[in-house]
Short mmCIF file of C-alpha atoms in Angstrom, two decimals:
data_model
loop_
_atom_site.label_atom_id
_atom_site.label_comp_id
_atom_site.label_asym_id
_atom_site.label_seq_id
_atom_site.Cartn_x
_atom_site.Cartn_y
_atom_site.Cartn_z
CA MET H 204 156.19 107.42 -42.64
CA LEU H 205 153.66 104.58 -42.52
CA ALA H 206 152.68 102.23 -45.36
CA LYS H 207 150.46 99.16 -45.53
CA ALA H 208 150.60 96.11 -47.83
CA ASN H 209 148.13 93.25 -48.01
CA SER H 210 149.22 89.64 -47.65
CA ASN H 211 147.82 86.25 -46.66
CA ALA H 212 148.76 83.26 -44.54
CA VAL H 213 147.32 79.80 -43.89
CA LEU H 214 145.84 78.43 -40.68
CA GLY H 215 144.78 74.82 -41.04
CA ILE H 216 143.56 74.55 -44.64
CA ASP H 217 142.06 78.03 -44.79
CA GLY H 218 143.76 81.28 -45.71
CA TYR H 219 143.39 84.48 -43.71
CA VAL H 220 144.31 88.11 -44.35
CA VAL H 221 147.54 89.50 -42.92
CA GLN H 222 148.16 93.23 -43.10
CA VAL H 223 151.83 94.18 -43.29
CA GLU H 224 152.29 97.57 -41.62
CA VAL H 225 155.65 99.28 -42.14
CA ASP H 226 156.76 102.34 -40.18
CA LEU H 227 159.92 104.34 -41.00
CA ALA H 228 161.00 106.56 -38.10
CA LYS H 229 163.97 108.71 -37.22
CA GLY H 230 166.57 107.27 -34.87
CA LEU H 231 169.34 104.72 -34.85
CA PRO H 232 169.04 102.28 -37.80
CA ALA H 233 167.12 99.16 -36.81
CA PHE H 234 164.86 96.60 -38.41
CA ASN H 235 162.27 94.89 -36.19
CA ILE H 236 159.43 92.53 -37.11
CA VAL H 237 156.58 92.05 -34.62
CA GLY H 238 153.31 90.11 -34.69
CA LEU H 239 154.36 86.63 -33.49
CA PRO H 240 156.88 85.86 -36.27
CA ASP H 241 158.69 82.52 -36.33
CA THR H 242 162.38 82.13 -37.16
CA ALA H 243 161.83 82.10 -40.94
CA VAL H 244 159.83 85.35 -40.73
CA ARG H 245 162.42 87.05 -38.51
CA GLU H 246 165.17 86.03 -40.93
CA SER H 247 163.33 87.82 -43.73
CA LYS H 248 165.03 91.04 -42.52
CA GLU H 249 168.29 89.93 -44.14
CA ARG H 250 166.65 88.65 -47.33
CA VAL H 251 164.57 91.81 -47.77
CA LYS H 252 167.49 94.14 -47.12
CA SER H 253 169.74 92.40 -49.65
CA ALA H 254 166.94 92.05 -52.22
CA ILE H 255 166.12 95.78 -52.11
CA LYS H 256 169.79 96.78 -52.48
CA ASN H 257 170.59 94.24 -55.23
CA THR H 258 167.50 95.24 -57.22
CA GLY H 259 168.79 98.80 -57.49
CA PHE H 260 166.67 100.52 -54.83
CA LYS H 261 168.00 102.42 -51.83
CA PHE H 262 167.40 100.75 -48.48
CA PRO H 263 166.29 103.39 -45.93
CA VAL H 264 168.75 104.07 -43.11
CA LYS H 265 166.04 104.54 -40.48
CA ARG H 266 164.32 102.74 -37.64
CA ILE H 267 162.08 100.23 -39.44
CA THR H 268 159.21 98.51 -37.64
CA VAL H 269 157.12 95.88 -39.41
CA ASN H 270 153.90 94.66 -37.80
CA LEU H 271 152.10 91.56 -39.08
CA ALA H 272 148.46 91.91 -38.08
CA PRO H 273 146.56 90.18 -36.53
CA ALA H 274 149.32 89.99 -33.93
CA ASP H 275 147.82 87.12 -31.91
CA ILE H 276 148.32 84.42 -34.60
CA ARG H 277 151.80 82.98 -35.11
CA LYS H 278 153.20 83.69 -38.59
CA LYS H 279 155.49 81.15 -40.20
CA GLY H 280 157.56 80.71 -43.34
CA PRO H 281 159.12 83.11 -45.85
CA VAL H 282 155.78 84.09 -47.46
CA PHE H 283 155.93 87.71 -46.22
CA ASP H 284 159.27 88.65 -47.86
CA LEU H 285 157.68 90.32 -50.88
CA PRO H 286 154.97 92.32 -49.02
CA ILE H 287 157.54 93.49 -46.42
CA ALA H 288 159.89 94.70 -49.17
CA ILE H 289 157.03 96.42 -51.01
CA GLY H 290 155.86 98.00 -47.74
CA ILE H 291 159.32 99.43 -47.07
CA LEU H 292 159.54 100.85 -50.59
CA ALA H 293 156.01 102.29 -50.29
CA ALA H 294 156.91 103.92 -46.98
CA SER H 295 159.95 105.40 -48.73
CA GLY H 296 157.67 106.98 -51.35
CA LEU H 297 158.71 104.70 -54.22
CA ILE H 298 155.31 102.99 -54.76
CA LYS H 299 151.82 104.45 -55.26
CA GLU H 300 149.82 103.42 -52.21
CA ASP H 301 146.37 103.85 -53.81
CA ARG H 302 147.15 101.04 -56.29
CA LEU H 303 148.85 98.95 -53.61
CA LYS H 304 145.57 98.67 -51.66
CA GLU H 305 143.93 96.72 -54.51
CA TYR H 306 146.38 93.81 -54.47
CA THR H 307 147.51 90.98 -52.20
CA LEU H 308 151.22 90.12 -52.27
CA ILE H 309 152.90 86.80 -51.47
CA GLY H 310 156.39 85.42 -52.13
CA GLU H 311 159.84 84.55 -50.82
CA LEU H 312 162.74 86.75 -51.94
CA SER H 313 166.22 85.59 -52.84
CA LEU H 314 169.17 87.87 -52.07
CA ASP H 315 169.24 89.14 -55.67
CA GLY H 316 165.52 90.05 -55.63
CA GLN H 317 164.12 86.99 -57.42
CA VAL H 318 160.67 85.88 -56.21
CA ARG H 319 160.56 82.20 -55.22
CA GLY H 320 157.55 79.90 -54.98
CA ILE H 321 155.87 78.95 -51.72
CA THR H 322 153.31 76.44 -50.44
CA GLY H 323 149.65 77.02 -49.62
CA ILE H 324 148.87 79.39 -52.49
CA LEU H 325 145.34 78.10 -53.22
CA PRO H 326 143.81 78.82 -49.76
CA MET H 327 145.57 82.21 -49.80
CA ALA H 328 144.07 83.06 -53.17
CA LEU H 329 140.62 82.07 -51.88
CA ALA H 330 141.13 84.40 -48.90
CA ALA H 331 142.16 87.26 -51.22
CA LYS H 332 139.02 86.78 -53.31
CA LYS H 333 136.85 86.66 -50.20
CA GLU H 334 138.42 89.93 -49.02
CA GLY H 335 137.42 91.54 -52.33
CA LYS H 336 140.90 92.24 -53.68
CA LYS H 337 141.33 93.03 -57.35
CA GLY H 338 144.43 90.93 -57.90
CA PHE H 339 147.02 88.59 -56.42
CA ILE H 340 150.73 89.26 -57.01
CA LEU H 341 152.69 86.06 -56.52
CA PRO H 342 155.68 83.96 -57.77
CA LYS H 343 155.51 82.69 -61.34
CA GLU H 344 155.76 79.03 -60.32
CA ASN H 345 152.59 79.34 -58.22
CA ALA H 346 150.52 81.12 -60.88
CA LYS H 347 148.72 78.07 -62.34
CA GLU H 348 147.59 76.94 -58.90
CA ALA H 349 146.10 80.35 -58.03
CA ALA H 350 144.45 80.62 -61.46
CA VAL H 351 141.88 78.04 -60.33
CA ILE H 352 140.09 80.87 -58.51
CA ASP H 353 137.66 82.88 -60.64
CA GLU H 354 137.18 86.66 -60.47
CA LEU H 355 140.71 87.35 -59.21
CA GLU H 356 143.52 88.78 -61.36
CA ILE H 357 146.58 86.55 -61.06
CA ILE H 358 149.78 88.58 -61.54
CA PRO H 359 152.94 86.43 -61.63
CA VAL H 360 156.23 88.29 -61.08
CA ALA H 361 159.79 87.07 -61.55
CA ASP H 362 161.49 89.55 -59.22
CA LEU H 363 160.98 92.50 -56.90
CA LYS H 364 161.60 95.03 -59.66
CA GLU H 365 158.72 93.64 -61.75
CA ALA H 366 156.37 93.88 -58.76
CA VAL H 367 157.34 97.53 -58.12
CA GLU H 368 156.95 98.51 -61.78
CA TYR H 369 153.56 96.80 -62.02
CA LEU H 370 152.26 98.53 -58.88
CA ASN H 371 153.44 101.87 -60.29
CA ALA H 372 151.62 101.12 -63.58
CA GLU H 373 154.96 101.25 -65.42
CA LEU H 374 154.75 97.63 -66.62
CA GLU H 375 151.96 95.46 -68.04
CA LEU H 376 152.08 91.76 -67.14
CA PRO H 377 150.04 89.08 -69.00
CA GLN H 378 147.16 87.33 -67.22
CA VAL H 379 147.47 83.64 -66.48
CA SER H 380 145.23 81.41 -68.60
CA ARG H 381 142.61 79.45 -66.68
CA ASP H 382 142.36 75.77 -67.63
CA PHE H 383 141.13 73.45 -64.92
CA SER H 384 138.51 71.26 -66.56
CA ILE H 385 137.86 67.89 -64.93
CA ALA H 386 137.73 64.93 -67.29
CA GLU H 387 134.80 62.54 -67.00
CA GLY H 388 137.09 59.53 -67.16
CA GLU H 389 140.67 59.81 -65.94
CA ASP H 390 143.38 57.91 -67.80
CA TYR H 391 144.45 55.14 -65.41
CA LYS H 392 147.22 52.70 -66.26
CA ILE H 393 145.53 49.90 -64.30
CA ASP H 394 142.10 48.35 -64.75
CA PHE H 395 139.76 45.92 -63.03
CA LYS H 396 139.86 43.66 -66.08
CA ASP H 397 143.44 42.75 -65.06
CA VAL H 398 142.11 40.96 -61.96
CA LYS H 399 141.37 37.29 -62.59
CA GLY H 400 138.47 35.68 -60.77
CA GLN H 401 137.40 37.19 -57.43
CA LYS H 402 133.88 38.06 -58.65
CA HIS H 403 132.63 38.25 -55.06
CA ALA H 404 135.40 40.71 -54.13
CA LYS H 405 134.78 42.84 -57.21
CA ARG H 406 131.07 43.02 -56.39
CA ALA H 407 131.88 44.11 -52.83
CA LEU H 408 134.25 46.84 -54.02
CA GLU H 409 131.63 48.07 -56.49
CA ILE H 410 129.20 48.42 -53.57
CA ALA H 411 131.89 50.15 -51.50
CA ALA H 412 132.63 52.63 -54.28
CA THR H 413 128.93 53.36 -54.72
CA GLY H 414 128.18 54.15 -51.10
CA GLY H 415 131.62 55.30 -49.88
CA HIS H 416 131.87 52.32 -47.51
CA ASN H 417 134.98 51.18 -45.64
CA VAL H 418 136.36 47.72 -46.46
CA ILE H 419 138.65 45.19 -44.81
CA MET H 420 139.89 42.33 -47.00
CA ILE H 421 141.15 39.14 -45.40
CA GLY H 422 142.84 36.32 -47.26
CA PRO H 423 146.09 34.39 -47.80
CA PRO H 424 149.17 35.95 -49.42
CA GLY H 425 148.91 36.32 -53.19
CA SER H 426 145.12 36.20 -53.35
CA GLY H 427 144.93 39.67 -54.97
CA LYS H 428 143.99 41.95 -52.06
CA THR H 429 146.50 44.68 -52.93
CA MET H 430 145.75 44.39 -56.64
CA LEU H 431 142.03 44.92 -55.97
CA ALA H 432 142.61 47.86 -53.63
CA LYS H 433 144.84 49.72 -56.08
CA ARG H 434 142.14 49.50 -58.75
CA LEU H 435 139.38 50.94 -56.59
CA PRO H 436 140.03 54.59 -57.65
CA THR H 437 139.43 53.56 -61.28
CA ILE H 438 135.74 52.89 -60.57
CA LEU H 439 135.08 55.94 -58.38
CA PRO H 440 133.19 58.87 -59.95
CA PRO H 441 135.30 61.93 -60.86
CA LEU H 442 135.80 64.72 -58.36
CA SER H 443 133.46 67.68 -58.58
CA LYS H 444 135.14 71.08 -58.84
CA GLU H 445 134.36 71.82 -55.18
CA GLU H 446 135.87 68.48 -54.10
CA ALA H 447 138.92 69.06 -56.32
CA ILE H 448 139.55 72.47 -54.72
CA GLU H 449 139.29 70.96 -51.21
CA VAL H 450 141.79 68.22 -52.08
CA THR H 451 144.15 70.65 -53.82
CA LYS H 452 144.15 72.97 -50.79
CA ILE H 453 145.38 70.15 -48.56
CA PHE H 454 148.13 69.08 -50.96
CA SER H 455 149.10 72.73 -51.45
CA ILE H 456 149.72 73.52 -47.79
CA VAL H 457 151.95 70.45 -47.32
CA GLY H 458 153.93 71.24 -50.48
CA LYS H 459 152.90 68.08 -52.38
CA LEU H 460 151.30 69.87 -55.33
CA SER H 461 153.19 69.65 -58.61
CA THR H 462 153.96 72.98 -60.33
CA GLU H 463 152.63 71.49 -63.60
CA ARG H 464 149.15 70.88 -62.13
CA SER H 465 146.78 73.66 -61.17
CA LEU H 466 144.17 71.32 -59.72
CA ILE H 467 144.13 67.72 -58.51
CA THR H 468 141.43 65.99 -60.53
CA LYS H 469 142.09 62.35 -59.62
CA ARG H 470 140.80 61.03 -56.33
CA PRO H 471 143.75 60.59 -53.94
CA PHE H 472 145.05 57.10 -53.20
CA ARG H 473 147.29 57.05 -50.13
CA ASN H 474 149.16 53.90 -49.12
CA PRO H 475 151.30 54.57 -46.01
CA HIS H 476 153.75 51.91 -44.81
CA HIS H 477 152.87 50.00 -41.65
CA THR H 478 155.79 51.63 -39.83
CA THR H 479 154.11 55.05 -39.99
CA SER H 480 153.41 56.85 -36.71
CA ASP H 481 150.13 58.17 -35.37
CA VAL H 482 151.33 61.71 -36.21
CA GLY H 483 152.12 60.63 -39.77
CA LEU H 484 148.67 59.09 -40.12
CA ILE H 485 146.52 61.71 -38.38
CA GLY H 486 148.74 64.79 -38.61
CA GLY H 487 150.53 66.89 -36.04
CA GLY H 488 153.61 68.91 -35.31
CA ARG H 489 154.22 72.08 -33.30
CA ILE H 490 151.84 73.86 -35.64
CA PRO H 491 149.70 70.87 -36.75
CA GLN H 492 150.00 69.77 -40.37
CA PRO H 493 147.67 67.33 -42.21
CA GLY H 494 148.42 63.61 -42.08
CA GLU H 495 147.61 60.72 -44.40
CA VAL H 496 143.92 60.68 -43.45
CA SER H 497 143.55 64.27 -44.68
CA LEU H 498 145.68 63.69 -47.78
CA ALA H 499 143.20 60.89 -48.60
CA HIS H 500 140.22 63.30 -48.32
CA HIS H 501 137.58 62.46 -50.98
CA GLY H 502 139.74 59.49 -51.96
CA VAL H 503 141.09 56.18 -50.66
CA LEU H 504 143.33 55.38 -47.69
CA PHE H 505 144.79 51.89 -48.19
CA LEU H 506 146.37 50.19 -45.18
CA ASP H 507 148.06 46.99 -46.29
CA GLU H 508 149.08 44.37 -43.70
CA LEU H 509 146.73 46.01 -41.19
CA PRO H 510 147.78 44.02 -38.07
CA GLU H 511 151.39 45.10 -38.63
CA PHE H 512 150.46 48.70 -37.80
CA LYS H 513 150.93 49.65 -34.17
CA LYS H 514 147.67 49.34 -32.26
CA SER H 515 147.95 52.93 -31.04
CA VAL H 516 148.19 54.08 -34.66
CA LEU H 517 145.08 52.16 -35.70
CA GLU H 518 143.02 53.39 -32.76
CA VAL H 519 143.48 57.05 -33.77
CA LEU H 520 141.47 56.24 -36.92
CA ARG H 521 138.24 56.04 -34.92
CA GLN H 522 137.46 59.78 -34.89
CA PRO H 523 138.05 60.48 -38.61
CA LEU H 524 136.15 57.33 -39.62
CA GLU H 525 133.16 58.42 -37.55
CA LYS H 526 133.17 62.20 -38.06
CA GLY H 527 134.93 62.70 -41.41
CA GLU H 528 137.36 65.16 -39.84
CA VAL H 529 140.28 65.15 -37.42
CA SER H 530 140.94 67.63 -34.62
CA ILE H 531 144.57 68.15 -33.56
CA SER H 532 145.34 70.08 -30.38
CA ARG H 533 148.73 71.52 -29.55
CA ALA H 534 149.94 74.17 -27.09
CA LEU H 535 149.91 76.87 -29.78
CA THR H 536 146.61 76.08 -31.47
CA THR H 537 143.86 73.55 -32.20
CA LEU H 538 143.16 72.84 -35.86
CA GLU H 539 140.60 70.72 -37.69
CA TYR H 540 141.35 69.05 -41.00
CA PRO H 541 138.81 67.29 -43.27
CA ALA H 542 139.18 63.51 -43.54
CA GLN H 543 136.28 62.05 -45.52
CA PHE H 544 138.03 59.05 -47.03
CA MET H 545 137.28 55.44 -47.85
CA LEU H 546 139.35 53.11 -45.68
CA ILE H 547 140.45 50.03 -47.59
CA SER H 548 142.53 47.63 -45.52
CA ALA H 549 144.01 44.20 -46.13
CA MET H 550 145.28 41.49 -43.80
CA ASN H 551 146.20 37.83 -43.60
CA PRO H 552 143.95 35.57 -41.46
CA CYS H 553 146.88 34.54 -39.24
CA PRO H 554 150.65 35.14 -38.83
CA CYS H 555 151.60 32.50 -41.42
CA GLY H 556 148.75 33.64 -43.69
CA PHE H 557 147.09 30.29 -44.43
CA TYR H 558 144.41 29.84 -41.77
CA GLY H 559 141.31 28.48 -43.52
CA ASP H 560 143.16 27.93 -46.82
CA THR H 561 142.01 24.85 -48.73
CA ARG H 562 145.39 24.02 -50.29
CA LYS H 563 148.00 24.80 -47.66
CA ASN H 564 147.93 23.93 -43.97
CA CYS H 565 148.19 26.67 -41.35
CA SER H 566 151.21 26.38 -39.02
CA CYS H 567 149.79 28.70 -36.32
CA ASN H 568 148.18 27.56 -33.09
CA SER H 569 144.87 28.95 -31.85
CA TYR H 570 146.57 31.33 -29.38
CA GLU H 571 148.73 32.87 -32.13
CA ILE H 572 145.74 33.31 -34.45
CA LYS H 573 143.64 34.93 -31.72
CA ARG H 574 146.49 37.22 -30.67
CA TYR H 575 147.06 38.24 -34.31
CA LEU H 576 143.38 39.04 -34.93
CA ASN H 577 143.05 40.89 -31.62
CA LYS H 578 145.43 43.54 -32.96
CA ILE H 579 142.33 44.87 -34.76
CA SER H 580 140.00 46.13 -32.04
CA GLY H 581 136.24 45.58 -32.03
CA PRO H 582 135.44 49.34 -32.08
CA LEU H 583 137.59 49.76 -35.20
CA LEU H 584 135.95 46.79 -36.94
CA ASP H 585 132.54 48.25 -36.07
CA ARG H 586 133.44 51.27 -38.18
CA ILE H 587 134.25 49.12 -41.23
CA ASP H 588 131.13 48.31 -43.26
CA ILE H 589 132.40 45.46 -45.46
CA HIS H 590 134.38 42.49 -44.13
CA LEU H 591 135.48 40.71 -47.28
CA GLU H 592 137.10 37.29 -47.61
CA VAL H 593 139.45 37.02 -50.59
CA PRO H 594 140.33 33.33 -51.10
CA ARG H 595 143.22 31.94 -53.10
CA LEU H 596 142.48 31.60 -56.83
CA GLN H 597 141.83 28.16 -58.28
CA MET H 598 144.07 26.85 -61.06
CA ASP H 599 141.39 27.22 -63.77
CA GLU H 600 140.95 30.89 -62.76
CA LEU H 601 144.70 31.52 -62.94
CA THR H 602 145.12 29.97 -66.38
CA THR H 603 142.09 31.53 -68.05
CA TYR H 604 142.64 34.20 -70.72
CA GLU H 605 139.18 35.67 -70.33
CA SER H 606 139.15 39.17 -68.91
CA GLY H 607 136.42 40.43 -66.61
CA GLU H 608 134.56 43.71 -66.71
CA CYS H 609 136.70 46.78 -67.30
CA SER H 610 136.74 49.68 -64.85
CA SER H 611 134.75 51.97 -67.15
CA GLN H 612 131.77 49.57 -67.16
CA ILE H 613 131.75 49.30 -63.37
CA ARG H 614 132.24 53.07 -62.99
CA ALA H 615 129.15 53.71 -65.14
CA ARG H 616 127.00 51.74 -62.67
CA VAL H 617 128.64 53.45 -59.70
CA LYS H 618 127.99 56.92 -61.16
CA LYS H 619 124.35 56.05 -61.87
CA ALA H 620 123.79 54.94 -58.26
CA ARG H 621 125.71 57.97 -56.91
CA LYS H 622 123.29 60.26 -58.76
CA ILE H 623 120.42 58.61 -56.88
CA GLN H 624 122.19 59.37 -53.59
CA LEU H 625 122.99 62.98 -54.56
CA LYS H 626 119.33 63.54 -55.34
CA ARG H 627 118.25 61.87 -52.08
CA PHE H 628 120.65 63.88 -49.92
CA ASN H 629 120.21 67.15 -51.79
CA LYS H 630 119.25 68.99 -48.59
CA GLU H 631 121.11 66.82 -46.07
CA ASN H 632 124.69 68.13 -46.56
CA ILE H 633 126.08 64.65 -47.39
CA MET H 634 126.78 62.98 -50.71
CA TYR H 635 126.64 59.21 -50.19
CA ASN H 636 125.11 56.53 -47.98
CA ALA H 637 128.11 55.83 -45.75
CA ARG H 638 127.84 59.35 -44.23
CA MET H 639 124.24 58.87 -43.00
CA ASN H 640 123.66 59.44 -39.29
CA ARG H 641 120.97 57.74 -37.18
CA PRO H 642 118.09 60.12 -38.08
CA LEU H 643 118.89 59.76 -41.81
CA ILE H 644 119.09 55.97 -41.50
CA LYS H 645 115.66 55.98 -39.89
CA LYS H 646 114.35 58.22 -42.69
CA TYR H 647 115.84 56.49 -45.74
CA CYS H 648 116.49 52.87 -44.67
CA THR H 649 113.03 51.55 -43.90
CA ILE H 650 112.70 47.81 -44.45
CA LYS H 651 109.76 45.41 -44.59
CA GLU H 652 108.84 42.85 -41.95
CA GLN H 653 110.64 39.94 -43.66
CA GLY H 654 113.87 41.95 -43.81
CA GLN H 655 113.46 43.01 -40.17
CA GLU H 656 113.19 39.39 -39.07
CA LEU H 657 116.29 38.45 -41.06
CA LEU H 658 118.21 41.32 -39.49
CA LYS H 659 117.11 40.36 -35.96
CA GLN H 660 118.39 36.80 -36.47
CA ALA H 661 121.75 38.09 -37.73
CA ILE H 662 122.19 40.48 -34.81
CA SER H 663 121.34 37.73 -32.31
CA ARG H 664 123.60 35.12 -33.94
CA LEU H 665 126.60 37.40 -34.59
CA ASP H 666 126.15 39.51 -31.44
CA LEU H 667 126.46 42.73 -33.45
CA SER H 668 126.68 46.20 -31.89
CA ALA H 669 124.27 49.05 -32.58
CA ARG H 670 126.90 50.62 -34.85
CA ALA H 671 127.24 47.39 -36.86
CA TYR H 672 123.42 47.29 -37.17
CA ASP H 673 123.44 50.81 -38.65
CA ARG H 674 126.20 49.90 -41.06
CA ILE H 675 124.31 46.86 -42.35
CA LEU H 676 121.33 49.13 -43.07
CA LYS H 677 123.49 51.67 -44.89
CA LEU H 678 125.09 48.89 -46.90
CA ALA H 679 121.68 47.45 -47.79
CA ARG H 680 120.58 50.94 -48.93
CA THR H 681 123.58 51.07 -51.30
CA ILE H 682 122.85 47.59 -52.67
CA ALA H 683 119.26 48.67 -53.33
CA ASP H 684 120.51 51.82 -55.11
CA LEU H 685 122.71 49.71 -57.39
CA ALA H 686 119.66 47.61 -58.20
CA GLY H 687 117.59 50.74 -58.85
CA GLU H 688 115.16 49.86 -56.05
CA GLU H 689 113.51 52.49 -53.86
CA VAL H 690 112.65 50.01 -51.09
CA ILE H 691 115.25 47.86 -49.29
CA LYS H 692 114.30 44.20 -49.81
CA SER H 693 115.22 41.10 -47.83
CA ASP H 694 117.78 39.98 -50.45
CA HIS H 695 119.54 43.34 -50.08
CA ILE H 696 119.66 42.79 -46.31
CA ALA H 697 120.96 39.24 -46.81
CA GLU H 698 123.78 40.41 -49.06
CA ALA H 699 124.73 43.16 -46.60
CA ILE H 700 124.85 40.66 -43.71
CA GLN H 701 127.23 38.37 -45.57
CA TYR H 702 129.80 41.17 -45.61
CA ARG H 703 130.39 40.70 -41.84
CA SER H 704 132.75 37.72 -42.19
CA LEU H 705 135.06 38.81 -39.40
CA ASP H 706 132.11 38.76 -36.99
CA ARG H 707 130.97 35.39 -38.34
CA ASN H 708 134.12 33.36 -39.00
CA TYR H 709 137.06 34.82 -37.12
CA ILE H 710 135.91 36.37 -33.85
CA ASP H 711 134.75 34.14 -30.98
#
């Protein structure tokens, strides 16, 4: 007898439908799973067999063949335990197949029939909704995550017996409540008012937050670079629901989503150590998984002590910084993951950290300084819009008790300028200035003759590349948006040019 159960799996960050076909035939007892299963899927034979017996059902003594379709995509993990068990029971005549067709089933089974949680539920639930299924039967611990999706019944089950009784209409299970509102202002424990002095740096980070620009901060140890970077998320506008779902999908498939949270509503802030590998940063593996650049999607990727990262690791940042996505190719498959993040990096000006400092002499020679700075390649610097010098604080700044602007005040200005950009790019499929390509720059970044002359002088004096030229224009557009100006003026250009300090002061 043949029975079919509906399930889902994840490829990249998207879910796809898997049909579990179960055939019971006469012959010597056997249990085979086909359809490119990995080790965890093949081992489900033992879990399913024990779960069916220990739940009180009779396991069929027949030749059992389970096919996971489509058969040309490798299946991984224990996610198919529950649909395989239900398929076997349906083929045995213990479950009504007409009701079974309306639901998608997902879950790992323990040997006593308990249904355990899995990763990647959100993209699977989206796939079930897209397929037009009535409901989604899943482990209880994953119910809140799946409840983010509208127009899909979320049916959490504790064990195999509950799933069977629900499918046979012998048991009513309560629906999961849907609560995934996004607060206008998240409750952060840190604030920009904690940062003393550094008005120039705060202004630059406000511009960066407004236009989604990448930043590199350079300054001596203890000048506040890390402190500033960690407070950047507090001035970013809240995630939209669509952005929150995208971020949650990524965290879900790598198993980093807390069971208490149904949706990630704070913009991610990722701070990998400088010993991380290129696979850890970009993603990879036999079946590629997302790396730090994708976990920072719609948020901030902070690389502290930038020259301490291996050069090969830093160079792999070029593609995601330019395209907003990363493509990972392996023998089994090629996957693309989103990676639209703000890169915030920090570094010392030399190995000892005090080159150019007014109060402490640098102990490095010119060769050591040049070798240290050359760890950051020109093509990578070209992709960073704001080069920001963060000098050591003066004594009067350190001892003052006056606090600066709080994050909520700065965020209000950022949100106001972001609305201008959203309106401007309503039909352009981007949300902020940093994502403009050359045609959009030409369309929205027109400048007057005086500004053009200023820009020509800067390009000639600093020997800037065409990419750096574009980034100055995008930065000037953001500065104009913060000022509420429709036209980019020469003072906006001048301020944008001053944020190329690495071109001006450190690179020969």
